[in-house]
Coordinates of N, CA, C and O in Angstrom, one line a residue:
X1 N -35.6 -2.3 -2.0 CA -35.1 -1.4 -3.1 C -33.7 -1.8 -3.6 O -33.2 -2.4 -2.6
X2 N -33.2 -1.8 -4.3 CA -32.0 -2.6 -5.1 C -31.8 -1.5 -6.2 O -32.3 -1.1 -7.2
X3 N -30.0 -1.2 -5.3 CA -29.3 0.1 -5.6 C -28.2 -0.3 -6.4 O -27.3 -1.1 -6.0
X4 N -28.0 0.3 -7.5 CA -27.3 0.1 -8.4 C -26.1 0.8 -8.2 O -26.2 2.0 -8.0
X5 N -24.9 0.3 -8.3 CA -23.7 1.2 -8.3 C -23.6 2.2 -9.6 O -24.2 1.9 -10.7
X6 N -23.0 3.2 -9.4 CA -23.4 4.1 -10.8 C -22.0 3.6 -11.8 O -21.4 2.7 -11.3
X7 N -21.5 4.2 -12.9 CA -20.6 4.0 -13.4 C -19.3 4.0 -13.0 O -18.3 3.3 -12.9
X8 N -19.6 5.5 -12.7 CA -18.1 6.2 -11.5 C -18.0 5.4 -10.7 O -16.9 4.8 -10.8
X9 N -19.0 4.9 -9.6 CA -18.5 4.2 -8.6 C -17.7 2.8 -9.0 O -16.8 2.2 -8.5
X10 N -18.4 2.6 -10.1 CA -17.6 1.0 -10.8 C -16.5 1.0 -10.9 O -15.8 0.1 -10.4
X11 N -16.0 2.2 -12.0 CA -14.4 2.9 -11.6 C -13.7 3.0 -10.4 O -12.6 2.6 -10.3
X12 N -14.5 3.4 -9.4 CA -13.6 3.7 -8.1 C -13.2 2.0 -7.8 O -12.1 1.6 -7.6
X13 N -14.5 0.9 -7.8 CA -14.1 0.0 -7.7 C -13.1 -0.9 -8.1 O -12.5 -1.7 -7.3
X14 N -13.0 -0.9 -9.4 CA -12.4 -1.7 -10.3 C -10.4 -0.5 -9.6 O -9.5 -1.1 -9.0
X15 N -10.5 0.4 -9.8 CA -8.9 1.2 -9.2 C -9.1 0.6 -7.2 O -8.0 0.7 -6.8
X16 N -9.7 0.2 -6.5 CA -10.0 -0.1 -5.5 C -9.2 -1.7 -5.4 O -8.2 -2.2 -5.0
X17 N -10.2 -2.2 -6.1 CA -9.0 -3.9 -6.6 C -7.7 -3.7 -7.2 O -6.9 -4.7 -7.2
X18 N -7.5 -3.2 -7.4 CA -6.0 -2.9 -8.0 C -5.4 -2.5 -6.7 O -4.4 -3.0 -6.2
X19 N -5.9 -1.7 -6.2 CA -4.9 -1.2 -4.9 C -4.9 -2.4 -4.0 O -3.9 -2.5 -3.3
X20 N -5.8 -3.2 -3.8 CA -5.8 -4.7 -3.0 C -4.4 -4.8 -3.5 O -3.4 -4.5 -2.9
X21 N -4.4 -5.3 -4.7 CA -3.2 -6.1 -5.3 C -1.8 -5.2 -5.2 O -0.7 -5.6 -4.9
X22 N -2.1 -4.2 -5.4 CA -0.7 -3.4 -4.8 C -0.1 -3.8 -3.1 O 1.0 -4.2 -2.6
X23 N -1.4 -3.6 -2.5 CA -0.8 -3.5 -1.5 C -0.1 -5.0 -1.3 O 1.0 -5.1 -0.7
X24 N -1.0 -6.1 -1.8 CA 0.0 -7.6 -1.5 C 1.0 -7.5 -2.2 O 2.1 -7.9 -1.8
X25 N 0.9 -7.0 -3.3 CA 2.8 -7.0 -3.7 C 3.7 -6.7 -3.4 O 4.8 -7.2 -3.3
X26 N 2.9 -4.9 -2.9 CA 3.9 -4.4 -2.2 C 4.8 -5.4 -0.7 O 6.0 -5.6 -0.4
X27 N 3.5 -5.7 0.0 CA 4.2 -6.6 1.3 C 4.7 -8.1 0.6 O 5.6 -8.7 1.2
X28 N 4.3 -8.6 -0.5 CA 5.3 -10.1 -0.9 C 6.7 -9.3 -0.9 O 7.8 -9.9 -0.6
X29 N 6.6 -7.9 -1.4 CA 8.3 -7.0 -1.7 C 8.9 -7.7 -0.1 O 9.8 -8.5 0.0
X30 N 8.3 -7.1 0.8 CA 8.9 -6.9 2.0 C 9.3 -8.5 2.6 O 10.3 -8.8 3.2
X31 N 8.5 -9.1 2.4 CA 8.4 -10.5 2.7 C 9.5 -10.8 2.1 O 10.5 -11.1 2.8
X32 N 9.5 -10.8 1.2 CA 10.8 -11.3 0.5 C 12.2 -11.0 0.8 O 13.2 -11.8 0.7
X33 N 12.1 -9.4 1.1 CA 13.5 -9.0 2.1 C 13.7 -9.2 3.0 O 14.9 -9.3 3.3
X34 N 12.4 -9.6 4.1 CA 12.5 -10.3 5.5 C 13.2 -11.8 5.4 O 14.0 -12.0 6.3
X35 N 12.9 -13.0 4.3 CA 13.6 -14.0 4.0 C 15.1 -13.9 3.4 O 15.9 -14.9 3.5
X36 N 15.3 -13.0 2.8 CA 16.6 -12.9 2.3 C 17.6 -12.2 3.4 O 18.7 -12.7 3.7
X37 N 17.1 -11.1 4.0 CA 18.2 -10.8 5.0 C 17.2 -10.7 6.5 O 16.4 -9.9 7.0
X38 N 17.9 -12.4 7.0 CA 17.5 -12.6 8.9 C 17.5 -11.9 9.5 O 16.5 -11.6 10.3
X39 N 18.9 -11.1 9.4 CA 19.0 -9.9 10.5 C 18.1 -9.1 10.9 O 18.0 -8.7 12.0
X40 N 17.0 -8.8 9.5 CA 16.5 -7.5 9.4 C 14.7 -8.4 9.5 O 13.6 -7.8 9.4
X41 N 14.8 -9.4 9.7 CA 13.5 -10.3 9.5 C 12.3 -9.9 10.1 O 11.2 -10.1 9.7
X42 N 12.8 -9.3 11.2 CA 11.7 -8.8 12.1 C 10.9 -7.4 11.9 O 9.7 -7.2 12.3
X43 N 11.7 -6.6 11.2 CA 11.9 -5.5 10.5 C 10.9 -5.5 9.9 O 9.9 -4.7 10.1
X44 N 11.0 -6.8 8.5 CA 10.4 -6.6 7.2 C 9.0 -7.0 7.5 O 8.0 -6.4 7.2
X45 N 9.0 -8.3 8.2 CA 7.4 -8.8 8.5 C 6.4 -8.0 9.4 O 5.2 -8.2 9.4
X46 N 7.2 -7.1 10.2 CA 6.3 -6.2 10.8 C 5.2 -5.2 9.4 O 4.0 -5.0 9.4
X47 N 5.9 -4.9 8.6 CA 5.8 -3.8 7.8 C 4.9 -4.7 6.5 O 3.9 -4.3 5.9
X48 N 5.8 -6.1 6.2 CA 4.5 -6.8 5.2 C 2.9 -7.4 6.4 O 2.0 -7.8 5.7
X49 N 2.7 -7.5 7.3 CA 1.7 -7.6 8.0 C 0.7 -6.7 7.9 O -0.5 -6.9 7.9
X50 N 1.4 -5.3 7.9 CA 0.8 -4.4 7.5 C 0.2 -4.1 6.7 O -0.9 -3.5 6.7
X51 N 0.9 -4.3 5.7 CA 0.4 -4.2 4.0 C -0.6 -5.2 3.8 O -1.6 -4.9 3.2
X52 N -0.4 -6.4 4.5 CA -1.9 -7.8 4.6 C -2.9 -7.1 4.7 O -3.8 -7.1 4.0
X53 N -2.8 -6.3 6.0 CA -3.7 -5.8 6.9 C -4.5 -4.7 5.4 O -5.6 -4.9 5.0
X54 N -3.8 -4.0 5.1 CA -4.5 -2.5 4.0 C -5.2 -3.3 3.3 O -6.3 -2.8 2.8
X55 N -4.8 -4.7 2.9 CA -5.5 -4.8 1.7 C -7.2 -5.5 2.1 O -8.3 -5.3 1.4
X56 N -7.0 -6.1 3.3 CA -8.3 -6.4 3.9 C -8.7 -5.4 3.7 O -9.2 -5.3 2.5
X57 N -8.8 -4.2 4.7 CA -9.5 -2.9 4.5 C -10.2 -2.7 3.2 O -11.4 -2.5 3.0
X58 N -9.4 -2.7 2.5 CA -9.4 -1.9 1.2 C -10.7 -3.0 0.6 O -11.7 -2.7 0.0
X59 N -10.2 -4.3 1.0 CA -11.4 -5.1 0.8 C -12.4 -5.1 1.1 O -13.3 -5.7 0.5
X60 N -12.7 -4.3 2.3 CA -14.1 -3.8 3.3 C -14.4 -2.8 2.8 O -15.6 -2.7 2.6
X61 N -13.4 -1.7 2.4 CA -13.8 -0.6 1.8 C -15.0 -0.9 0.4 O -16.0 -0.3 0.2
X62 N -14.5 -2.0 -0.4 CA -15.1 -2.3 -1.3 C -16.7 -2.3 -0.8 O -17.7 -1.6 -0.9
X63 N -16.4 -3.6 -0.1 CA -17.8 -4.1 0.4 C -18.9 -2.7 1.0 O -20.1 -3.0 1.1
X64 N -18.4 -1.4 1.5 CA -19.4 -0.7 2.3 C -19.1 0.1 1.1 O -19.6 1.2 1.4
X65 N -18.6 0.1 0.1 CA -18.9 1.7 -0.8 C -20.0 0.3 -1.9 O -20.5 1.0 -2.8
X66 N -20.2 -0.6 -2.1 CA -20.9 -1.7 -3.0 C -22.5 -1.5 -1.9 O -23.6 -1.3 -2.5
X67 N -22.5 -1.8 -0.7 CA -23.7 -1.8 -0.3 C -24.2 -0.3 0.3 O -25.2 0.0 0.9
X68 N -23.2 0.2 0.0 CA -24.3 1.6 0.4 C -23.7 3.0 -0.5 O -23.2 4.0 -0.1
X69 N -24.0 2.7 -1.9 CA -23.2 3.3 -3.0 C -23.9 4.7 -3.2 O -23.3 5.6 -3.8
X70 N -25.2 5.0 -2.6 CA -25.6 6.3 -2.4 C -24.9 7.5 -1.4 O -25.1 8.7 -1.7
X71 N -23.9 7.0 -0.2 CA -23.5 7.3 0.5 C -22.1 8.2 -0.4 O -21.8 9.2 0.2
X72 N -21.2 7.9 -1.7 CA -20.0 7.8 -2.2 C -20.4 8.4 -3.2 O -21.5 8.2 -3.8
X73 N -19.4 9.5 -3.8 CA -19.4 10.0 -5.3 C -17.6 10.2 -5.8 O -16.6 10.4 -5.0
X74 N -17.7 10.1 -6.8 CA -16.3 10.4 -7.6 C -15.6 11.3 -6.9 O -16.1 12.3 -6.5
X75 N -14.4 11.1 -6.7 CA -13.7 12.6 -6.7 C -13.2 12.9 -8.2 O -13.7 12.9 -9.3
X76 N -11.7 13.0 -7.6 CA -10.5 13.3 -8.5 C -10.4 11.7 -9.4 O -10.5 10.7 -8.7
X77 N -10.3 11.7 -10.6 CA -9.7 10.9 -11.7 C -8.2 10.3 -10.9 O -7.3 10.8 -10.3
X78 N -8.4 8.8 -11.2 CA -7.0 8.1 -10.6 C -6.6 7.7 -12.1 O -7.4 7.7 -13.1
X79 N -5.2 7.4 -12.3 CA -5.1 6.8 -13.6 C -4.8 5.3 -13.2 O -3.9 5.2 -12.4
X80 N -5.3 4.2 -13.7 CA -5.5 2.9 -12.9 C -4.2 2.1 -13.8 O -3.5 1.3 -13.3
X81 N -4.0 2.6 -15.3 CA -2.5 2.2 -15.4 C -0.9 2.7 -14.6 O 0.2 2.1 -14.5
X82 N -1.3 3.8 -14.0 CA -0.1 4.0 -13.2 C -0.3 2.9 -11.9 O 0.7 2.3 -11.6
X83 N -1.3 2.7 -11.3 CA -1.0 1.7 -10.4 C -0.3 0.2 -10.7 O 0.5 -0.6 -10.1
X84 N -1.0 0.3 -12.4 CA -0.5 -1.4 -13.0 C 0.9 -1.1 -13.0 O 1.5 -2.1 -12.6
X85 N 1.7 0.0 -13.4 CA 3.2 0.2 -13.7 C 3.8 -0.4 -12.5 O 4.6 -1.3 -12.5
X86 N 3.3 0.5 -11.2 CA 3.7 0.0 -10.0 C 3.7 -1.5 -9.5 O 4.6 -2.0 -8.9
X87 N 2.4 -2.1 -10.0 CA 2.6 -3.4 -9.7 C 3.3 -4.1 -10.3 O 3.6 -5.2 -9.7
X88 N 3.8 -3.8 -11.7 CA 5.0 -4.3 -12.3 C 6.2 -4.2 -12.3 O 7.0 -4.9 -12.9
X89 N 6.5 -2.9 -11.6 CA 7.6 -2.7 -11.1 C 8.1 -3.3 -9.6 O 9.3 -3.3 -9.2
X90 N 7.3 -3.7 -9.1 CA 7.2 -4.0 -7.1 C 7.1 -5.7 -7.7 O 7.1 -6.4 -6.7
X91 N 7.1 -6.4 -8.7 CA 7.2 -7.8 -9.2 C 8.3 -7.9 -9.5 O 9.0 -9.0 -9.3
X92 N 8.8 -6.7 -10.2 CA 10.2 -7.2 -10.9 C 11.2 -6.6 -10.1 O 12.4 -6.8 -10.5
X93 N 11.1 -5.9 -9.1 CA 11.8 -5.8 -8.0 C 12.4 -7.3 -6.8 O 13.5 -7.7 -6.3
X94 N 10.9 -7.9 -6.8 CA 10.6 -8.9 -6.2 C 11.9 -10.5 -6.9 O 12.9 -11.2 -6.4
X95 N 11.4 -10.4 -7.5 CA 12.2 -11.3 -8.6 C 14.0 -10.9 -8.4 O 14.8 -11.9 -8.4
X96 N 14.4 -9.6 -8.3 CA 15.3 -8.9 -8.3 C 16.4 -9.4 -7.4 O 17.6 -9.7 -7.5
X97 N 15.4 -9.4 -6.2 CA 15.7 -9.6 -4.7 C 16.0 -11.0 -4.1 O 16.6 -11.4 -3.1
X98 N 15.1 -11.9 -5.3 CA 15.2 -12.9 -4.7 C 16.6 -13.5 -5.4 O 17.4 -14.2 -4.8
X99 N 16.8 -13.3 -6.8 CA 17.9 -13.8 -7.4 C 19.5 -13.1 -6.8 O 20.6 -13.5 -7.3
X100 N 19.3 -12.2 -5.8 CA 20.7 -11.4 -5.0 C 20.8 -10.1 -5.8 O 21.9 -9.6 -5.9
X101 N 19.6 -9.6 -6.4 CA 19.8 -8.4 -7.7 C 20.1 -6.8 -7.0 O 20.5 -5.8 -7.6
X102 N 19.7 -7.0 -5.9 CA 19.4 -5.6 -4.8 C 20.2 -6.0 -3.7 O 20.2 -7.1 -3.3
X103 N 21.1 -4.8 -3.2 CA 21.5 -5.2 -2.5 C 20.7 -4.2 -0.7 O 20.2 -3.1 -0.7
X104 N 20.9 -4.8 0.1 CA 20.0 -5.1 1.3 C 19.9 -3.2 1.3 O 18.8 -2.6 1.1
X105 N 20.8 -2.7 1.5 CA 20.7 -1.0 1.3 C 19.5 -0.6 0.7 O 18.5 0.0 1.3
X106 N 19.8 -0.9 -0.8 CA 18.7 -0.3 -1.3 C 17.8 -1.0 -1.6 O 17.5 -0.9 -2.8
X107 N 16.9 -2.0 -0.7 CA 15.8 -2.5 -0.4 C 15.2 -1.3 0.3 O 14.1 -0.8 0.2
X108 N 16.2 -1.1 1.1 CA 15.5 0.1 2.0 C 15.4 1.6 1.3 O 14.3 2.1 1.7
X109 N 15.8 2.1 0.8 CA 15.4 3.2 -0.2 C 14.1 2.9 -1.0 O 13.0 3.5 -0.8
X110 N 14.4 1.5 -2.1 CA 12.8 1.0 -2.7 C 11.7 1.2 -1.9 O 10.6 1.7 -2.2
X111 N 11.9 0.7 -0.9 CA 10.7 0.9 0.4 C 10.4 1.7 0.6 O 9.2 2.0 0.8
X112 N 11.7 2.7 0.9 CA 11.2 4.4 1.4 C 10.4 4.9 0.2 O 9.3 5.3 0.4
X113 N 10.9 4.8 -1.0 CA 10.2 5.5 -2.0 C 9.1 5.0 -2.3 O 8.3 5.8 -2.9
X114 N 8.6 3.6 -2.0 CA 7.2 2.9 -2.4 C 6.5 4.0 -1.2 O 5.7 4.8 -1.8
X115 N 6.6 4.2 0.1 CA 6.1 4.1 0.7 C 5.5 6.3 0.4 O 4.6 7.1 0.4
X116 N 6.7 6.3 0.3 CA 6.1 8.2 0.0 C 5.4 7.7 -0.8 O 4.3 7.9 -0.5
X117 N 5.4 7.0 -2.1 CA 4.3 7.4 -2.9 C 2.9 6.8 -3.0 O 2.0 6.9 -3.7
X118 N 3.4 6.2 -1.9 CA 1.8 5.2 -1.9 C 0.7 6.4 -1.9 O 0.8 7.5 -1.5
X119 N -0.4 5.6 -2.7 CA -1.7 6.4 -3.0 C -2.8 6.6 -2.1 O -3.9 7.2 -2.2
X120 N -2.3 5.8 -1.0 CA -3.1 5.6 0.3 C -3.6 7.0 0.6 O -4.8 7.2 0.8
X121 N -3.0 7.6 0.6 CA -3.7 8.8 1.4 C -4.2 9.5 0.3 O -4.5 10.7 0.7
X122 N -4.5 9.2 -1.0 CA -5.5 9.9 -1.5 C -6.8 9.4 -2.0 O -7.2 9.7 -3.1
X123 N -7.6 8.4 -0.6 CA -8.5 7.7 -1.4 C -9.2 8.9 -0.6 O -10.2 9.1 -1.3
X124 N -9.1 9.9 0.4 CA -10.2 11.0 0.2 C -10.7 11.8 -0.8 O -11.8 12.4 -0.7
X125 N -9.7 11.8 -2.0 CA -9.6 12.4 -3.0 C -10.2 11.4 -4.3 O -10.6 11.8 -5.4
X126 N -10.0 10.6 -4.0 CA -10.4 9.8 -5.1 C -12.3 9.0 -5.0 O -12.9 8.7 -6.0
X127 N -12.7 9.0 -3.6 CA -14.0 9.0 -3.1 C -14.4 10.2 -2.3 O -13.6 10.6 -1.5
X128 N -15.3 10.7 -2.3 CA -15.8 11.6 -1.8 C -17.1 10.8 -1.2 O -18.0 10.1 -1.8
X129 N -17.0 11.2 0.3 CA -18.4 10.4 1.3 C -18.0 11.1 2.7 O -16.9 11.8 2.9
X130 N -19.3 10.8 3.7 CA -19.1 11.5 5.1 C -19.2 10.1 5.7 O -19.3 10.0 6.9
X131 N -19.1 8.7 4.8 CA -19.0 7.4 5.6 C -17.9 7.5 6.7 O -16.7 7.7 6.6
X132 N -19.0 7.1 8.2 CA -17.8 7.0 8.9 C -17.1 5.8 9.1 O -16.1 5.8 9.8
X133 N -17.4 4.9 8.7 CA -16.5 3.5 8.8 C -15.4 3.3 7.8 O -14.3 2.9 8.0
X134 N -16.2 3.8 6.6 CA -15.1 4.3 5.1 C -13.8 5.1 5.1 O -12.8 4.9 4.5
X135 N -14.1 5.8 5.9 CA -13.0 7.3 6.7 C -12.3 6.7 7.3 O -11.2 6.7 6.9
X136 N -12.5 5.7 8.6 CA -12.1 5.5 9.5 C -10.7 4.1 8.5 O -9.6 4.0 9.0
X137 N -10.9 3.8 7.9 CA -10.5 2.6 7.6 C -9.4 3.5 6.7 O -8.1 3.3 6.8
X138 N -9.9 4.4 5.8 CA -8.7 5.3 5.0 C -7.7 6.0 6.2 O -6.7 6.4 5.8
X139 N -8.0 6.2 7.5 CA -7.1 6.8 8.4 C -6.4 5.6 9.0 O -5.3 5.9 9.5
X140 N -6.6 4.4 9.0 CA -6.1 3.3 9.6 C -4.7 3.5 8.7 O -3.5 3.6 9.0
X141 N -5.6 3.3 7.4 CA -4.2 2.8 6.3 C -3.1 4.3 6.4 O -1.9 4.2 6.5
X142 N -3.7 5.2 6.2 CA -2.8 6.4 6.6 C -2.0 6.3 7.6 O -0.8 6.2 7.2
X143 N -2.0 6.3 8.1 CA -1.4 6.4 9.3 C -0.4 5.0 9.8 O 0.5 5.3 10.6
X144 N -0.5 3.9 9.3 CA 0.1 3.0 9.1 C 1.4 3.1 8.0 O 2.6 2.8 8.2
X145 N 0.8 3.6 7.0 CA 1.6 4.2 6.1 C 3.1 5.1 6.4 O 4.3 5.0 5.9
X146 N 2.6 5.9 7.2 CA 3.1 7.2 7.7 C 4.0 6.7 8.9 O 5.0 7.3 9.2
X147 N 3.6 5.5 9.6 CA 4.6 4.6 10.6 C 6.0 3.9 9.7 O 7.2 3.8 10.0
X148 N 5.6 3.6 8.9 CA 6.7 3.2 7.7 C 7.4 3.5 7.2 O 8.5 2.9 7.0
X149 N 7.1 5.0 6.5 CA 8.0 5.8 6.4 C 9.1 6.1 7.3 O 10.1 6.6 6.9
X150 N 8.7 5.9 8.8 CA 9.5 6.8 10.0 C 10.2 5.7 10.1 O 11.4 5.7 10.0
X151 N 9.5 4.7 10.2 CA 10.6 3.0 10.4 C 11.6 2.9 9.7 O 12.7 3.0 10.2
X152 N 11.4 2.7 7.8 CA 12.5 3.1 7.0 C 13.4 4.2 7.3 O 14.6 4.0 7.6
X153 N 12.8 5.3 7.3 CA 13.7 6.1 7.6 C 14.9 6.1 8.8 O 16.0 6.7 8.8
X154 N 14.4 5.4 9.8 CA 15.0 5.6 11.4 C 16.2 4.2 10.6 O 17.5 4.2 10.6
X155 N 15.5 3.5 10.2 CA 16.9 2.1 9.5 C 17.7 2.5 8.6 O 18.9 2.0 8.6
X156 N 17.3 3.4 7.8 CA 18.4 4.3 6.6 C 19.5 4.7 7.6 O 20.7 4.4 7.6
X157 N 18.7 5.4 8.3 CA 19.9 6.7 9.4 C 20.7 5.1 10.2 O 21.9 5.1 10.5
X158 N 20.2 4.4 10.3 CA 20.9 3.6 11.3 C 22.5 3.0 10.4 O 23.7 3.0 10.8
X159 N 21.8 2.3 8.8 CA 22.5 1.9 8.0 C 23.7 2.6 7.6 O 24.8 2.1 7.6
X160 N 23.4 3.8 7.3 CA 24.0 5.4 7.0 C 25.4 5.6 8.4 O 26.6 5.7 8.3
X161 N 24.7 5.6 9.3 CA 25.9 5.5 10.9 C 26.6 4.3 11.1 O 27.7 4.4 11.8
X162 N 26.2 3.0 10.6 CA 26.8 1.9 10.4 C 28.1 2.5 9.3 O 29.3 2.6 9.5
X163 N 27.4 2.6 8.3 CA 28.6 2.6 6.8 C 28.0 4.0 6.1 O 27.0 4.3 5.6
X164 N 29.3 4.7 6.5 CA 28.9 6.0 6.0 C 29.3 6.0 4.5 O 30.3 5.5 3.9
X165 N 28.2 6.7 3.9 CA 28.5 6.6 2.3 C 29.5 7.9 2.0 O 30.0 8.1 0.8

Protein backbone atom coordinates (compact mmCIF):
# COMPACT_ATOMS: atom_id res chain seq x y z
CA UNK A 1 0.00 0.00 0.00
CA UNK A 2 1.76 3.33 -0.79
CA UNK A 3 0.98 6.23 1.60
CA UNK A 4 0.92 9.49 0.59
CA UNK A 5 2.04 12.39 2.76
CA UNK A 6 -1.01 14.79 3.03
CA UNK A 7 -0.38 18.51 2.31
CA UNK A 8 -0.08 19.52 6.02
CA UNK A 9 2.37 17.00 6.55
CA UNK A 10 4.41 18.45 3.50
CA UNK A 11 4.31 21.75 5.44
CA UNK A 12 5.46 20.30 8.59
CA UNK A 13 8.26 18.87 6.39
CA UNK A 14 9.40 21.55 4.28
CA UNK A 15 9.45 23.95 8.25
CA UNK A 16 11.24 20.55 9.50
CA UNK A 17 14.27 21.18 6.81
CA UNK A 18 14.58 24.59 7.68
CA UNK A 19 15.00 23.81 11.30
CA UNK A 20 17.91 21.23 10.10
CA UNK A 21 19.49 24.26 8.71
CA UNK A 22 18.88 26.37 11.76
CA UNK A 23 20.16 24.23 13.85
CA UNK A 24 23.68 24.00 11.64
CA UNK A 25 23.93 27.62 11.73
CA UNK A 26 23.09 27.99 14.83
CA UNK A 27 26.23 25.53 15.92
CA UNK A 28 28.68 27.05 12.73
CA UNK A 29 27.54 30.42 15.26
CA UNK A 30 29.23 28.55 18.08
CA UNK A 31 31.94 26.97 16.17
CA UNK A 32 32.97 30.05 15.22
CA UNK A 33 33.23 31.48 18.74
CA UNK A 34 34.98 28.31 19.84
CA UNK A 35 37.80 29.41 17.02
CA UNK A 36 37.92 32.89 17.74
CA UNK A 37 38.16 32.76 21.54
CA UNK A 38 40.65 29.46 22.75
CA UNK A 39 40.02 30.09 26.09
CA UNK A 40 36.40 29.39 25.77
CA UNK A 41 37.01 26.55 22.90
CA UNK A 42 35.91 23.81 24.86
CA UNK A 43 32.91 25.68 25.86
CA UNK A 44 31.72 26.47 22.42
CA UNK A 45 32.31 22.90 20.71
CA UNK A 46 30.57 21.15 23.39
CA UNK A 47 27.39 23.23 22.63
CA UNK A 48 28.06 23.26 18.52
CA UNK A 49 28.22 19.17 18.73
CA UNK A 50 25.09 19.47 20.01
CA UNK A 51 23.45 21.51 17.60
CA UNK A 52 25.17 18.64 14.88
CA UNK A 53 23.55 16.24 16.93
CA UNK A 54 19.57 18.11 16.69
CA UNK A 55 19.92 18.47 13.29
CA UNK A 56 20.53 14.61 12.58
CA UNK A 57 17.48 14.06 14.66
CA UNK A 58 15.50 16.40 13.10
CA UNK A 59 16.71 14.51 10.02
CA UNK A 60 15.23 11.14 11.43
CA UNK A 61 12.40 12.96 12.51
CA UNK A 62 11.84 13.64 8.85
CA UNK A 63 12.43 10.21 7.78
CA UNK A 64 9.71 8.49 10.49
CA UNK A 65 6.97 11.26 10.09
CA UNK A 66 7.68 10.51 5.73
CA UNK A 67 7.37 6.68 6.33
CA UNK A 68 4.65 6.43 8.69
CA UNK A 69 2.68 9.75 7.80
CA UNK A 70 -0.63 8.17 9.10
CA UNK A 71 0.82 8.12 12.57
CA UNK A 72 1.21 12.54 12.45
CA UNK A 73 -1.27 15.38 12.00
CA UNK A 74 -0.87 19.25 11.93
CA UNK A 75 -0.79 21.06 14.97
CA UNK A 76 -0.42 24.73 15.51
CA UNK A 77 0.65 26.88 12.15
CA UNK A 78 4.65 27.65 12.33
CA UNK A 79 5.48 30.69 10.28
CA UNK A 80 8.52 29.21 8.26
CA UNK A 81 9.66 32.85 7.35
CA UNK A 82 10.41 33.67 10.85
CA UNK A 83 12.73 30.76 10.96
CA UNK A 84 14.46 32.14 7.54
CA UNK A 85 14.79 35.67 9.53
CA UNK A 86 16.67 33.65 12.16
CA UNK A 87 18.80 31.97 9.83
CA UNK A 88 19.77 35.24 8.44
CA UNK A 89 20.37 36.73 11.38
CA UNK A 90 22.64 33.68 13.04
CA UNK A 91 24.73 34.18 9.35
CA UNK A 92 25.16 37.63 9.76
CA UNK A 93 26.11 37.25 13.25
CA UNK A 94 28.50 34.63 12.00
CA UNK A 95 30.28 36.88 9.67
CA UNK A 96 30.20 39.48 12.61
CA UNK A 97 32.27 37.39 14.71
CA UNK A 98 34.54 36.27 12.46
CA UNK A 99 35.63 39.92 11.22
CA UNK A 100 36.14 40.88 15.43
CA UNK A 101 32.40 42.51 15.13
CA UNK A 102 31.14 40.96 18.60
CA UNK A 103 32.82 41.19 21.27
CA UNK A 104 33.33 37.65 23.30
CA UNK A 105 30.59 38.93 26.07
CA UNK A 106 28.03 39.32 23.98
CA UNK A 107 28.53 36.08 22.07
CA UNK A 108 27.35 34.90 25.10
CA UNK A 109 24.06 36.83 25.49
CA UNK A 110 23.41 36.07 21.39
CA UNK A 111 23.59 32.50 22.56
CA UNK A 112 21.56 32.86 25.61
CA UNK A 113 18.92 34.53 23.53
CA UNK A 114 19.20 32.01 20.51
CA UNK A 115 18.84 29.44 22.83
CA UNK A 116 15.44 30.74 24.86
CA UNK A 117 14.00 31.09 21.70
CA UNK A 118 14.75 28.10 19.95
CA UNK A 119 11.55 26.40 18.60
CA UNK A 120 12.73 23.11 19.72
CA UNK A 121 10.39 22.66 22.17
CA UNK A 122 7.52 23.37 20.24
CA UNK A 123 7.67 20.62 17.73
CA UNK A 124 4.89 19.00 20.09
CA UNK A 125 2.86 21.76 19.04
CA UNK A 126 3.62 21.94 15.62
CA UNK A 127 3.09 17.90 15.08
CA UNK A 128 0.70 16.19 16.76
CA UNK A 129 1.45 12.07 17.08
CA UNK A 130 1.67 9.25 20.03
CA UNK A 131 5.02 8.20 17.90
CA UNK A 132 7.18 7.05 20.36
CA UNK A 133 10.48 7.30 18.69
CA UNK A 134 9.27 10.86 17.21
CA UNK A 135 8.64 12.02 21.08
CA UNK A 136 11.58 10.55 22.13
CA UNK A 137 13.92 12.42 19.77
CA UNK A 138 11.81 15.87 20.38
CA UNK A 139 12.80 15.21 24.28
CA UNK A 140 16.45 14.53 23.34
CA UNK A 141 16.52 17.95 21.58
CA UNK A 142 14.67 19.58 24.57
CA UNK A 143 16.43 18.79 26.95
CA UNK A 144 19.72 19.47 25.38
CA UNK A 145 18.44 22.70 24.66
CA UNK A 146 17.53 23.37 28.24
CA UNK A 147 21.46 22.15 29.23
CA UNK A 148 22.48 25.24 27.24
CA UNK A 149 20.68 27.59 28.48
CA UNK A 150 22.09 26.60 32.18
CA UNK A 151 25.72 26.39 30.54
CA UNK A 152 25.33 30.07 29.12
CA UNK A 153 23.91 31.20 31.85
CA UNK A 154 26.44 29.63 34.60
CA UNK A 155 29.33 31.52 32.00
CA UNK A 156 27.34 34.91 31.93
CA UNK A 157 27.39 34.71 35.93
CA UNK A 158 31.02 33.67 35.69
CA UNK A 159 31.87 36.63 33.19
CA UNK A 160 29.65 39.09 35.23
CA UNK A 161 32.01 38.06 38.76
CA UNK A 162 35.03 38.28 36.53
CA UNK A 163 34.06 42.13 35.25
CA UNK A 164 31.33 43.47 36.87
CA UNK A 165 29.31 45.68 34.63
Amino acid sequence: MDIKVSGDLNGILELLKFMVENELVIGELYKTCGEKWKDDEGFWMNIYEDENKHAQYINRMIGIISNRPERFEKGRPFNIFAIKTVISGVQDKIQKTKKGGIPKNNALFIARDLEQAMIEDKYGEIVKTDDVEFKSLVQEIVNDTNAHKTKINQKIAEVKKDKPV
